[in-house]
Short mmCIF file of C-alpha atoms and ligand atoms in Angstrom, two decimals:
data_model
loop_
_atom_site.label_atom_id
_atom_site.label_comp_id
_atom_site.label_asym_id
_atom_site.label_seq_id
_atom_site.Cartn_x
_atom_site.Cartn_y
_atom_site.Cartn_z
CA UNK A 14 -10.34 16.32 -0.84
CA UNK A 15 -13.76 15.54 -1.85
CA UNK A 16 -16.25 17.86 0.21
CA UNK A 17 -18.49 16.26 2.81
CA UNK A 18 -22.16 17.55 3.42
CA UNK A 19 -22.92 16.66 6.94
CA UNK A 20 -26.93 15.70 7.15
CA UNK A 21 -26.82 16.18 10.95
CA UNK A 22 -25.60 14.81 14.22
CA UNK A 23 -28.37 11.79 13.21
CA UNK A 24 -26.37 10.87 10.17
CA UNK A 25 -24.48 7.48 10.71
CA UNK A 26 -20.87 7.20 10.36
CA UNK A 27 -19.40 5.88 7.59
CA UNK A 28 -18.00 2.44 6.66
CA UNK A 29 -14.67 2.73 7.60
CA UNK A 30 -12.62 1.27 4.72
CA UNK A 31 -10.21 -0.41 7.11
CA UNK A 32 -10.81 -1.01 10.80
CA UNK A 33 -8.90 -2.66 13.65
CA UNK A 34 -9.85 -2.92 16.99
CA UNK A 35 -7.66 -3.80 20.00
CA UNK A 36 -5.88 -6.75 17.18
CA UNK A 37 -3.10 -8.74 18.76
CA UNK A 38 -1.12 -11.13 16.37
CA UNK A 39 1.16 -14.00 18.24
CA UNK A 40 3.13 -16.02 16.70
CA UNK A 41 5.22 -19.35 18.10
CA UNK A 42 4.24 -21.86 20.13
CA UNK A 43 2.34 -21.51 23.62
CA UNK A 44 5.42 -22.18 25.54
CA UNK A 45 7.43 -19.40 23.17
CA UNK A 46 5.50 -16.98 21.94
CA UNK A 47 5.98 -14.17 19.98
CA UNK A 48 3.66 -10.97 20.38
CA UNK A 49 4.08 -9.32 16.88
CA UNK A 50 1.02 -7.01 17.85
CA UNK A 51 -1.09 -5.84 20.49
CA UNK A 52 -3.37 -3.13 20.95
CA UNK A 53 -3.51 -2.20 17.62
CA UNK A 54 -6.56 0.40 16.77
CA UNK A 55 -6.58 1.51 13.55
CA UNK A 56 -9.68 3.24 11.39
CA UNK A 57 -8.90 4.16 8.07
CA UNK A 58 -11.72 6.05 5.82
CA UNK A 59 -11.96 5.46 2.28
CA UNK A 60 -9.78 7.54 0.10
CA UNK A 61 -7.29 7.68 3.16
CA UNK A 62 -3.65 7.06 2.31
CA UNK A 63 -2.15 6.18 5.52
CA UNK A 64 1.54 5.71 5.68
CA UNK A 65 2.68 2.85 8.69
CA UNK A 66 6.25 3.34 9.82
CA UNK A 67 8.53 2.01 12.49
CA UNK A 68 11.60 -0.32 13.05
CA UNK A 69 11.92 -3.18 12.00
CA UNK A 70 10.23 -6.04 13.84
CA UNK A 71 7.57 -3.82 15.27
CA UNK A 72 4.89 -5.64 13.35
CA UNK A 73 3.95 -3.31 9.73
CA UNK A 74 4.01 -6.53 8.14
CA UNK A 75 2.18 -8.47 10.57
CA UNK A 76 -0.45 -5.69 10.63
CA UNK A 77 -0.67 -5.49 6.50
CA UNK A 78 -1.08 -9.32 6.41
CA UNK A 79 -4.09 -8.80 9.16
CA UNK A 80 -5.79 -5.89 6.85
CA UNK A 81 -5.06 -8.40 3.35
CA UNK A 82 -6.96 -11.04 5.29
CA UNK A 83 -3.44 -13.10 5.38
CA UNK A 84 -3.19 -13.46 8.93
CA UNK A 85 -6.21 -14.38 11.66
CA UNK A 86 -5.67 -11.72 14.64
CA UNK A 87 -5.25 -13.71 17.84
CA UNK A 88 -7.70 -11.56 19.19
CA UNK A 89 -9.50 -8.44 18.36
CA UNK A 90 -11.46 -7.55 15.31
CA UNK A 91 -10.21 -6.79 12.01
CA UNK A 92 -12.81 -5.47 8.75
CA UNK A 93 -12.47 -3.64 5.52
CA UNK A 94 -15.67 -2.19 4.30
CA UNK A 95 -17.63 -3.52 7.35
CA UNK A 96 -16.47 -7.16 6.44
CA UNK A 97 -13.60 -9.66 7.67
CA UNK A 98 -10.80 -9.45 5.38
CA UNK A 99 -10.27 -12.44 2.78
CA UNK A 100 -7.23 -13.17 0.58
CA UNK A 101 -7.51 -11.74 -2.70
CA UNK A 102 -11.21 -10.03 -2.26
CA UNK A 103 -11.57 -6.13 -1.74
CA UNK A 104 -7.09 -5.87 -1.51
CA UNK A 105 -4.77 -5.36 -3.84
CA UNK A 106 -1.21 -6.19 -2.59
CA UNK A 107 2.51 -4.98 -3.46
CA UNK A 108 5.44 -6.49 -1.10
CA UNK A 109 8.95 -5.33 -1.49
CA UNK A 110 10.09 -8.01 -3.94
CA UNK A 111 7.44 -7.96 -6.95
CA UNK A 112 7.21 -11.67 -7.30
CA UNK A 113 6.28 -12.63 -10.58
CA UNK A 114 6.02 -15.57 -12.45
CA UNK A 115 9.00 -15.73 -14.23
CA UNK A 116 7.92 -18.32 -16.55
CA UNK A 117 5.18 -16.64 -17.84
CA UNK A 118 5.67 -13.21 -19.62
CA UNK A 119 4.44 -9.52 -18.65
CA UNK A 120 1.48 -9.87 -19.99
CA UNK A 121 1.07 -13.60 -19.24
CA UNK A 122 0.91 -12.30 -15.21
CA UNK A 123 -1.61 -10.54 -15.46
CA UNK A 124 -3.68 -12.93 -17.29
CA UNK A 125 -2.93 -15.12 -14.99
CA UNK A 126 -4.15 -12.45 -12.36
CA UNK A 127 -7.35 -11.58 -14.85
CA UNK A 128 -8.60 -15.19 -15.31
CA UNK A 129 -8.29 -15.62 -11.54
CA UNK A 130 -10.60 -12.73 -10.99
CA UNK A 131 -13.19 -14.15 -13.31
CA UNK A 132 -12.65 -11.97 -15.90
CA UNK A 133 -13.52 -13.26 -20.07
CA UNK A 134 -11.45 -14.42 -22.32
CA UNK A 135 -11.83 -12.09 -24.84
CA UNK A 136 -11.71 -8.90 -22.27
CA UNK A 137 -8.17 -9.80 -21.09
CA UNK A 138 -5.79 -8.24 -23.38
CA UNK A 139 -7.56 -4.76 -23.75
CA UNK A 140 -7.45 -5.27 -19.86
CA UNK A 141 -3.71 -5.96 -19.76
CA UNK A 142 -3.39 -3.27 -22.18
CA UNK A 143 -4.70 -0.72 -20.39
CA UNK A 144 -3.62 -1.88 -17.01
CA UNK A 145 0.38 -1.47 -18.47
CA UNK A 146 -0.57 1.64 -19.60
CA UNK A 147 -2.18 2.64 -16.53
CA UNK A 148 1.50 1.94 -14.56
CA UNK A 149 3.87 3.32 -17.34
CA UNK A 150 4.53 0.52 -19.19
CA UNK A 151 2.68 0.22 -22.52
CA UNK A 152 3.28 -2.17 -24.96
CA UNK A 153 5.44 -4.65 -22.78
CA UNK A 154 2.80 -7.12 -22.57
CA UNK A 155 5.39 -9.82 -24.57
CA UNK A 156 8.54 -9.19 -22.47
CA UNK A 157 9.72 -11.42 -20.32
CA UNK A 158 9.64 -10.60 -16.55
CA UNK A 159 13.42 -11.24 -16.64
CA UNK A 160 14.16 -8.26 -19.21
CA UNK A 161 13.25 -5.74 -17.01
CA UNK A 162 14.39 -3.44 -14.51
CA UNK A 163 13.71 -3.83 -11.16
CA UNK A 164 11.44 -0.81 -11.29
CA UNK A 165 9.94 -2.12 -14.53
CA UNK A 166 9.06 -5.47 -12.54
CA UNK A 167 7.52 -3.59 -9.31
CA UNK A 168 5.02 -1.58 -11.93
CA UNK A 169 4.03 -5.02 -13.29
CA UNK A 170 3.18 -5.95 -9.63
CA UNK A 171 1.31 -3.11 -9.41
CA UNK A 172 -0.07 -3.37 -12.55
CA UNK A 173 -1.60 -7.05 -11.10
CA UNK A 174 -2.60 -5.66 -7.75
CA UNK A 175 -4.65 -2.73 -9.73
CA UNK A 176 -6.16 -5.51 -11.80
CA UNK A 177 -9.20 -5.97 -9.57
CA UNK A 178 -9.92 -2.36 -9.67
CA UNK A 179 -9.72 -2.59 -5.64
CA UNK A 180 -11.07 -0.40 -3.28
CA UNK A 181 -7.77 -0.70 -0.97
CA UNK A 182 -4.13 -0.70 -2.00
CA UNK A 183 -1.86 -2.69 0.46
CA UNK A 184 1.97 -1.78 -0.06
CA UNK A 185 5.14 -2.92 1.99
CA UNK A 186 7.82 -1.13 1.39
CA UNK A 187 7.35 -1.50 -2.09
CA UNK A 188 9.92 0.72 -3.28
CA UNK A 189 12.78 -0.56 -0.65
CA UNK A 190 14.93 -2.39 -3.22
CA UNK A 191 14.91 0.34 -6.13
CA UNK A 192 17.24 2.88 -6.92
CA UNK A 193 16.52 6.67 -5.86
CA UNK A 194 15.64 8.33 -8.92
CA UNK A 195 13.19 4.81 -9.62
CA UNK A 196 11.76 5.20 -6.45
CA UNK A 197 11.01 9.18 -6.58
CA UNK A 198 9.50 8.41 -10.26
CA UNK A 199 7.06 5.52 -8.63
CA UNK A 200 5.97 7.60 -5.60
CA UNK A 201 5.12 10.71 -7.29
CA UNK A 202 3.04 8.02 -9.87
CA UNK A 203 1.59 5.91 -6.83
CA UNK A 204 0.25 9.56 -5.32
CA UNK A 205 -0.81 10.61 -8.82
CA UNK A 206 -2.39 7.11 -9.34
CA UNK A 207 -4.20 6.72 -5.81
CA UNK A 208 -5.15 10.71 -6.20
CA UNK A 209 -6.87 9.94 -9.44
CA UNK A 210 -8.83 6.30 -8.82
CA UNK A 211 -9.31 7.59 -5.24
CA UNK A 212 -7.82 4.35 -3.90
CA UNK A 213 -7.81 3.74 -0.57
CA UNK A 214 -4.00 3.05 0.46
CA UNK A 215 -2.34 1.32 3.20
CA UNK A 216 1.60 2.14 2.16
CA UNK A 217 4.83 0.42 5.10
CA UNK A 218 7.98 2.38 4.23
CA UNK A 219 11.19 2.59 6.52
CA UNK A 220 11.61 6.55 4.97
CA UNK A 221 10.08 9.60 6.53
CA UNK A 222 10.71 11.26 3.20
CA UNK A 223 8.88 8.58 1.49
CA UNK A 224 6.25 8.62 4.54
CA UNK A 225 5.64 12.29 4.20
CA UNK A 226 5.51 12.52 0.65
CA UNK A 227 2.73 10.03 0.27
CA UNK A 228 0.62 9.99 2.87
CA UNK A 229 -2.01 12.16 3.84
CA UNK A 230 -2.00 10.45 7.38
CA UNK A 231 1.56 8.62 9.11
CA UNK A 232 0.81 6.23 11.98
CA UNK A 233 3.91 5.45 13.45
CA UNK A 234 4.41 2.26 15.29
CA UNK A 235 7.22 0.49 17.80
CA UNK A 236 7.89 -3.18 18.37
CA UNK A 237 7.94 -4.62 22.35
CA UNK A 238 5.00 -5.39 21.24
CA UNK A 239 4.01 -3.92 17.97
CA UNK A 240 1.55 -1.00 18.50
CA UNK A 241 0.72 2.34 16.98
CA UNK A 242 2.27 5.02 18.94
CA UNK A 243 1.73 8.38 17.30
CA UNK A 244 0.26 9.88 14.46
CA UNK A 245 1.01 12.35 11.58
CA UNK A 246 -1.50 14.38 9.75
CA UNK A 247 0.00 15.98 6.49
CA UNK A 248 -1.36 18.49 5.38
CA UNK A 249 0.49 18.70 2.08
CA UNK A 250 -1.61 19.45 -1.22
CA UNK A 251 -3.07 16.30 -2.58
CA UNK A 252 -3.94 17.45 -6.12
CA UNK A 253 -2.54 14.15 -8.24
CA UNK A 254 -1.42 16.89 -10.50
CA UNK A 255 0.91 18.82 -8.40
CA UNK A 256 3.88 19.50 -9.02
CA UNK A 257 5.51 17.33 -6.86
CA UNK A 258 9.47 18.00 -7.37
CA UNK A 259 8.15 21.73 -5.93
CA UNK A 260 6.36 19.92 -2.86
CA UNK A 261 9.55 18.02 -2.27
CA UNK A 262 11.37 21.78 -2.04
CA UNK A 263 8.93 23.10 -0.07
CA UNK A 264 9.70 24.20 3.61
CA UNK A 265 6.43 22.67 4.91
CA UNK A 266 7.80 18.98 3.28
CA UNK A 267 11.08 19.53 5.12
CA UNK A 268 9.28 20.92 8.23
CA UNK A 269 6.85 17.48 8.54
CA UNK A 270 9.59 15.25 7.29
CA UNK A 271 11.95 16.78 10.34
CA UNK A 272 9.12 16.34 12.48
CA UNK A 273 8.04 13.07 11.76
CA UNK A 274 12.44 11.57 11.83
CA UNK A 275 11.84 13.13 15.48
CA UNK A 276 9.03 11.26 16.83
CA UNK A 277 10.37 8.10 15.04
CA UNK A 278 13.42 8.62 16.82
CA UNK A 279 10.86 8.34 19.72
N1 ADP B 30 5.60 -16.23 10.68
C1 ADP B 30 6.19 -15.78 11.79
N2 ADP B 30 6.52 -16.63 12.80
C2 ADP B 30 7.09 -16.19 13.93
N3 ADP B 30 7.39 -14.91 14.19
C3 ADP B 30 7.09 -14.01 13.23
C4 ADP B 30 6.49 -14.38 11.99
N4 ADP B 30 6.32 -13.26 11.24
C5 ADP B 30 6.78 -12.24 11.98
N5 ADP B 30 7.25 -12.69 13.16
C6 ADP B 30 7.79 -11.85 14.24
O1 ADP B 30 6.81 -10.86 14.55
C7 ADP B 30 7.41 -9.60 14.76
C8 ADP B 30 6.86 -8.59 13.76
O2 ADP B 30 7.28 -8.93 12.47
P1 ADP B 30 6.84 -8.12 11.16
O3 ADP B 30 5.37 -7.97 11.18
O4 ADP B 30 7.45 -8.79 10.00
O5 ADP B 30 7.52 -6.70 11.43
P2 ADP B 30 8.03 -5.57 10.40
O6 ADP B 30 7.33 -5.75 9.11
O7 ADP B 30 7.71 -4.27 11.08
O8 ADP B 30 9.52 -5.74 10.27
C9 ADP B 30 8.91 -9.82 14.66
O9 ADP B 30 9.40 -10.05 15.95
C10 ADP B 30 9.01 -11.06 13.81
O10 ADP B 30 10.20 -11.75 14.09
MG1 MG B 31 8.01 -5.99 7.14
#
């Protein structure tokens, strides 16, 4: 954690990098509608990585789409960085499936992605370059999207979503449809990764394993309508260059991860 020197009670509070206040989403028509959120406060600081769990249906989605600038709240206020959310400015986003063009190869996404950010010609493949590198995948910039893995596919969709060097990383349950060993590899390189470009993260996962291991903050929410209705501080070590198998083993992972299954289970 980066130290904070307080200049005084007259010293203004900082931008929030994500803030909701009292943000209700409803879907359907007026006669039948569908209250996906309601209530919803959330203030996230930059650097944060807050974990959103809950069962299905209670509205993670809803609420990531609101933060991405995806979704208009019926009501309430949504910003990041003091400003209203807009597709594909200040966000980067992974969803569960990684949703790549498979027409075009690796490194033909995230050209794609590069040229729709505005950046040159001639800067794109040292930036596709570096961004594989970046997510553990060097040199697969000619594969096709096809060839690989589905973990190799979800760090190419990272990959794209790190492209515009954002501020804040928006993740639903992006590691839902791997295999366990892929999915411990890509969280303890997400924490690393985050830890390192101190990325602000916004991270939906169904696993209080997952939830504990990541975050430094879980808000846990329930549907009827979707709210937030506790929270989790972890206080595990967030050095990116801890050894994380040993966190994993450690009684103070198993005593928040027990904890947090608990108040899930409401
Ligand atoms: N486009 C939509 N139209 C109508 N209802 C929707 C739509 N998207 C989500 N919902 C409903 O809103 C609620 C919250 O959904 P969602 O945000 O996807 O929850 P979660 O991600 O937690 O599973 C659910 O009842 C869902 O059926
Ligand atoms: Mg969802």
């Amino acid at each position: 954690m980066p130290r904070t020197d307080t200049a005084g009670p007259i010293a203004p509070p900082a931008t929030a990098a994500v803030e909701l206040a009292g943000v209700r989403v409803t879907y359907g028509t007026a006669k039948a509608p569908v209250t996906a959120l309601d209530g919803v406060d959330v203030r996230i600081h930059p650097g944060e990585f807050v974990v959103l769990v809950g069962p299905s249906g209670c509205g993670k989605t809803s609420l990531l789409r609101v933060v991405a600038g995806f979704e208009q709240p019926t009501s309430g206020a949504a910003r990041v960085r003091g400003a209203l959310p807009r597709p594909g400015v200040g966000a980067g986003v992974v969803f569960q499936q990684p949703r790549l063009f498979p027409w075009r190869t690796v490194g033909g996404n995230l050209r794609f992605a590069l040229a729709r950010l505005g950046v040159p010609r001639a800067e794109r493949a040292g930036r596709i370059a570096e961004l594989l590198e970046r997510v553990g995948l060097p040199g697969t910039a000619g594969r096709r999207t096809w060839e690989l893995s589905g973990g190799q596919q979800q760090r190419v969709a990272l990959a794209r979503a790190l492209a515009a060097e954002p501020e804040l990383l928006l993740m639903d349950e992006p590691f839902a449809a791997l295999d366990a060993l892929t999915r411990e590899r890509l969280q303890e390189e997400v924490r690393a990764l985050a830890g390192r470009l101190g990325t602000t993260v916004l991270f939906v996962t169904h696993s209080a394993e997952e939830a504990v291991l990541l975050g430094s903050r879980v808000l846990v929410m329930a549907a009827g309508p979707g709210r937030v209705v506790a929270e989790l501080p972890v206080g595990l070590d967030r050095d990116p260059e801890t050894d994380v198998a040993a966190l994993r083993a450690s009684p103070e992972f198993a005593r928040l991860r027990g904890r947090l299954t608990e108040i899930m289970r409401g």
